[in-house]
mmCIF file of N, CA and C in Angstrom:
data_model
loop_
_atom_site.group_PDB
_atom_site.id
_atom_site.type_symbol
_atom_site.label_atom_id
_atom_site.label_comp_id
_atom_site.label_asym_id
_atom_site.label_seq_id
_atom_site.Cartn_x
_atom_site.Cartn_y
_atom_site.Cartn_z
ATOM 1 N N UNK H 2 306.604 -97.517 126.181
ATOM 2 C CA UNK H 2 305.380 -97.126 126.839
ATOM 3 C C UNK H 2 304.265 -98.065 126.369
ATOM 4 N N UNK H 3 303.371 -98.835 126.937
ATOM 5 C CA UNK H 3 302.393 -99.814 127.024
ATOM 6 C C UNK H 3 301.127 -98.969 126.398
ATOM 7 N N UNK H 4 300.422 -99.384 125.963
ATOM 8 C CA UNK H 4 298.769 -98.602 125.293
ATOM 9 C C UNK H 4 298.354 -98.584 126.479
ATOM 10 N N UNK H 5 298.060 -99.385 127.699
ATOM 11 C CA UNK H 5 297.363 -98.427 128.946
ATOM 12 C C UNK H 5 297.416 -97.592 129.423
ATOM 13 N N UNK H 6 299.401 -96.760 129.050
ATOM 14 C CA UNK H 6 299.658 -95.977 129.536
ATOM 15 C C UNK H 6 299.478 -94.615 128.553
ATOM 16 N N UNK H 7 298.843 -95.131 127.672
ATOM 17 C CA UNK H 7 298.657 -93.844 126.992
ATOM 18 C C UNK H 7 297.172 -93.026 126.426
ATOM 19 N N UNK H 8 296.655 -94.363 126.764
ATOM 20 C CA UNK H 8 295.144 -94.104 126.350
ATOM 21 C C UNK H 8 294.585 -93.047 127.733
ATOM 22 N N UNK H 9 293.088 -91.797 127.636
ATOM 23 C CA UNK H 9 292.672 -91.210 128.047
ATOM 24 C C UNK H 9 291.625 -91.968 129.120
ATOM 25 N N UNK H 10 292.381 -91.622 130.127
ATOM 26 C CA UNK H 10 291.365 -92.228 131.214
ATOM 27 C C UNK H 10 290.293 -92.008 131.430
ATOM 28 N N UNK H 11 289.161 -91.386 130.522
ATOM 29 C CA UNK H 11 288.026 -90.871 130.152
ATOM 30 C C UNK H 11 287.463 -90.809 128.679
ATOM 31 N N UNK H 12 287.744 -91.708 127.865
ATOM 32 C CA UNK H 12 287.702 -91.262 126.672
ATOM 33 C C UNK H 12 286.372 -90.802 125.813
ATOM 34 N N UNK H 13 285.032 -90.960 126.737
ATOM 35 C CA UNK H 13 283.887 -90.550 126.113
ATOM 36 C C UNK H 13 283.070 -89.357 127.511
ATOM 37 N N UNK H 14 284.173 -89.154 127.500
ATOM 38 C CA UNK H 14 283.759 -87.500 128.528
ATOM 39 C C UNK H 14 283.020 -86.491 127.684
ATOM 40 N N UNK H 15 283.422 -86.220 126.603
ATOM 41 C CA UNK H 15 282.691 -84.881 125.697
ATOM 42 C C UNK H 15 282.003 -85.479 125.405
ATOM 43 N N UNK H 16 281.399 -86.601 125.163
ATOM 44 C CA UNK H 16 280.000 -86.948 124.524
ATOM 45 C C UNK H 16 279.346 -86.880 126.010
ATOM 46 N N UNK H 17 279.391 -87.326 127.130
ATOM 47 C CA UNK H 17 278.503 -87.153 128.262
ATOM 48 C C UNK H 17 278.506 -86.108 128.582
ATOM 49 N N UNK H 18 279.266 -85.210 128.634
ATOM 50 C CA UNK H 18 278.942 -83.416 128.538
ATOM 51 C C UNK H 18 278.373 -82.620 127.865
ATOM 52 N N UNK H 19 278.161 -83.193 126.416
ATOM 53 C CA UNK H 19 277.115 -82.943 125.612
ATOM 54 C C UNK H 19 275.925 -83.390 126.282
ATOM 55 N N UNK H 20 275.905 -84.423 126.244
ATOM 56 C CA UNK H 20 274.469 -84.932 126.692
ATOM 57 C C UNK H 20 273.935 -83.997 127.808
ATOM 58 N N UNK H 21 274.520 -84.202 128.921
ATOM 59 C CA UNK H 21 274.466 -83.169 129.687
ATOM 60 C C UNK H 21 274.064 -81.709 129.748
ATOM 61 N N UNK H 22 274.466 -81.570 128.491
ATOM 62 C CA UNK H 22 273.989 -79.647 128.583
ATOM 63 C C UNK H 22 272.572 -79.890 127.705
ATOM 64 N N UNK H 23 272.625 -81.075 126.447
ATOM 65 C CA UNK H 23 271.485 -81.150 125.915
ATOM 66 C C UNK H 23 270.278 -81.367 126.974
ATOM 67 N N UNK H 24 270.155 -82.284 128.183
ATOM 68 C CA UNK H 24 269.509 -82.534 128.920
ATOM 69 C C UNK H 24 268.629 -81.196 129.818
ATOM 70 N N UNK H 25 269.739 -80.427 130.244
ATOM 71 C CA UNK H 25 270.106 -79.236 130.927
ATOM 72 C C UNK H 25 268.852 -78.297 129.571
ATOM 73 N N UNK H 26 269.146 -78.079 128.701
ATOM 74 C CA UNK H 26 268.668 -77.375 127.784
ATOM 75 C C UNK H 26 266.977 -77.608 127.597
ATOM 76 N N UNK H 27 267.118 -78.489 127.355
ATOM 77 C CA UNK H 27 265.341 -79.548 127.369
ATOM 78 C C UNK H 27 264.561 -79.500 128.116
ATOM 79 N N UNK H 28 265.390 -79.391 129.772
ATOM 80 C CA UNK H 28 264.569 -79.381 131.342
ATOM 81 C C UNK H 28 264.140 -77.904 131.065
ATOM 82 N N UNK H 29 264.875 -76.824 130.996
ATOM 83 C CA UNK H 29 264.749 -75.477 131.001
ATOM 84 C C UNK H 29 263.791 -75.236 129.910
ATOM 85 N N UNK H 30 263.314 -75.417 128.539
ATOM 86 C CA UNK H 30 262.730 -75.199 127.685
ATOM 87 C C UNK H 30 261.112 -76.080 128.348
ATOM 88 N N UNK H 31 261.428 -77.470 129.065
ATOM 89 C CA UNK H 31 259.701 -77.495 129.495
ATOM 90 C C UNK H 31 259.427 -76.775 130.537
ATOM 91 N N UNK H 32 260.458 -76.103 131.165
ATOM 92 C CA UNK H 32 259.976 -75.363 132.491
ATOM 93 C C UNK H 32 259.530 -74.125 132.063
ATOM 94 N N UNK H 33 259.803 -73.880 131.211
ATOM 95 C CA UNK H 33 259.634 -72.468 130.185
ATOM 96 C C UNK H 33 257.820 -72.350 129.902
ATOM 97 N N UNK H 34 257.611 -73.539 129.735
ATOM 98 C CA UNK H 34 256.521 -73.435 128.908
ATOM 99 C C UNK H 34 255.220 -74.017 129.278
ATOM 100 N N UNK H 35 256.006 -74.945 130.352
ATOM 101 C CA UNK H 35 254.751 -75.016 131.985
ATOM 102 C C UNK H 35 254.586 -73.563 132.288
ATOM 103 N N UNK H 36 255.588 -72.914 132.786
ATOM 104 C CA UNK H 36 255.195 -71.433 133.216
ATOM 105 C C UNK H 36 254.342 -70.893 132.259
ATOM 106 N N UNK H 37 254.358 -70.365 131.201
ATOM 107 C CA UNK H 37 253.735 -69.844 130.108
ATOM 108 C C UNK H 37 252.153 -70.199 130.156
ATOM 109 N N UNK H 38 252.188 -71.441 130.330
ATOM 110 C CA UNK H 38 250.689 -72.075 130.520
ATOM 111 C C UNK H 38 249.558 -71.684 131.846
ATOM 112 N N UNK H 39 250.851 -71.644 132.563
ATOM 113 C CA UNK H 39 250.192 -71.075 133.930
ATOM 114 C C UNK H 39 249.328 -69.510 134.267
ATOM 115 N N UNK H 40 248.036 -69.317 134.711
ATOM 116 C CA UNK H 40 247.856 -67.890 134.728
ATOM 117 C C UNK H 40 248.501 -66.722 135.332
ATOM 118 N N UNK H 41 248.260 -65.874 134.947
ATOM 119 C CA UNK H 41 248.764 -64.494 135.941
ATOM 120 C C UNK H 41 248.289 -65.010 137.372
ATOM 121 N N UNK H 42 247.063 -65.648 137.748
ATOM 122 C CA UNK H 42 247.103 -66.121 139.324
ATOM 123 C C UNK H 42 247.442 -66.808 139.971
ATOM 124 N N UNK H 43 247.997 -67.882 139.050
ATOM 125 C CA UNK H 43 248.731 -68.858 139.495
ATOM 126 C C UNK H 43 250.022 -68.275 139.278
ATOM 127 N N UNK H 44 250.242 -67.542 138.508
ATOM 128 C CA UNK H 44 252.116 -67.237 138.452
ATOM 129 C C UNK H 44 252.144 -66.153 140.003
ATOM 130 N N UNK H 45 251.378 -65.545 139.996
ATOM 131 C CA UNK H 45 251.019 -64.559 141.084
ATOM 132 C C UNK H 45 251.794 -65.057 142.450
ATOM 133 N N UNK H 46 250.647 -66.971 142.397
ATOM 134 C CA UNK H 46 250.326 -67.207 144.468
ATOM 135 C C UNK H 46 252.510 -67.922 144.095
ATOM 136 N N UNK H 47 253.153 -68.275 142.902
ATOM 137 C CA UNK H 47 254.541 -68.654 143.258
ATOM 138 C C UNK H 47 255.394 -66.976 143.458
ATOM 139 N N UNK H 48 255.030 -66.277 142.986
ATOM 140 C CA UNK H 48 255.455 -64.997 143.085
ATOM 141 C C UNK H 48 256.258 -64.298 142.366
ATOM 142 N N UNK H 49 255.943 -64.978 140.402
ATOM 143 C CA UNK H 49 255.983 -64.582 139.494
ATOM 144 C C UNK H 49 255.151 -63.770 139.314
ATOM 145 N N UNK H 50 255.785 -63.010 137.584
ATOM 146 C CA UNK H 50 254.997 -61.957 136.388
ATOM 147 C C UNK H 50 255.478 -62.594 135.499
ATOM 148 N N UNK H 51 254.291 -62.062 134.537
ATOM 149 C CA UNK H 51 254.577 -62.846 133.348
ATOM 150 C C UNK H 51 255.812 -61.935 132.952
ATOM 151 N N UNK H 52 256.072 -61.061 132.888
ATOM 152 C CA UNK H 52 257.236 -60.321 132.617
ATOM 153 C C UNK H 52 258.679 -60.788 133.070
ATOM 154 N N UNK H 53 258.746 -61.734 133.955
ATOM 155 C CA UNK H 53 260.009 -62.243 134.314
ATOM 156 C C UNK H 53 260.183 -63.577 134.012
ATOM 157 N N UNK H 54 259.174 -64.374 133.132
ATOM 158 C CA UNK H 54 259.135 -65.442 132.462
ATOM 159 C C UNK H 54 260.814 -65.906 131.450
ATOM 160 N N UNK H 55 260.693 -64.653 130.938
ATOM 161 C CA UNK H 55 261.707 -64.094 129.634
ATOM 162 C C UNK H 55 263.091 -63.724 130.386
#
């Protein structure tokens, strides 16, 4: 059997899936906290509460 045929045809997949959820994680934590910043009237006219922030 040849080393091409044995090596992982993906071999840095779990590090870009990490990255990935880290990315994923980061977007959600500034969207978190734009909202937070925003008033009850402005959370209001998108058709938030601050109660469903959380």
């Amino acid at each position: 059997m040849e080393f091409f045929e044995n090596r992982p045809t993906r071999p840095w997949i779990g590090f870009v899936l990490l990255w990935r959820k880290w990315q994923h994680i980061r977007e959600r934590r500034r969207t978190a906290r734009l909202l937070r910043a925003l008033s009850d009237e402005q959370l209001k006219d998108l058709g938030l509460r601050r109660e469903e922030l959380w």
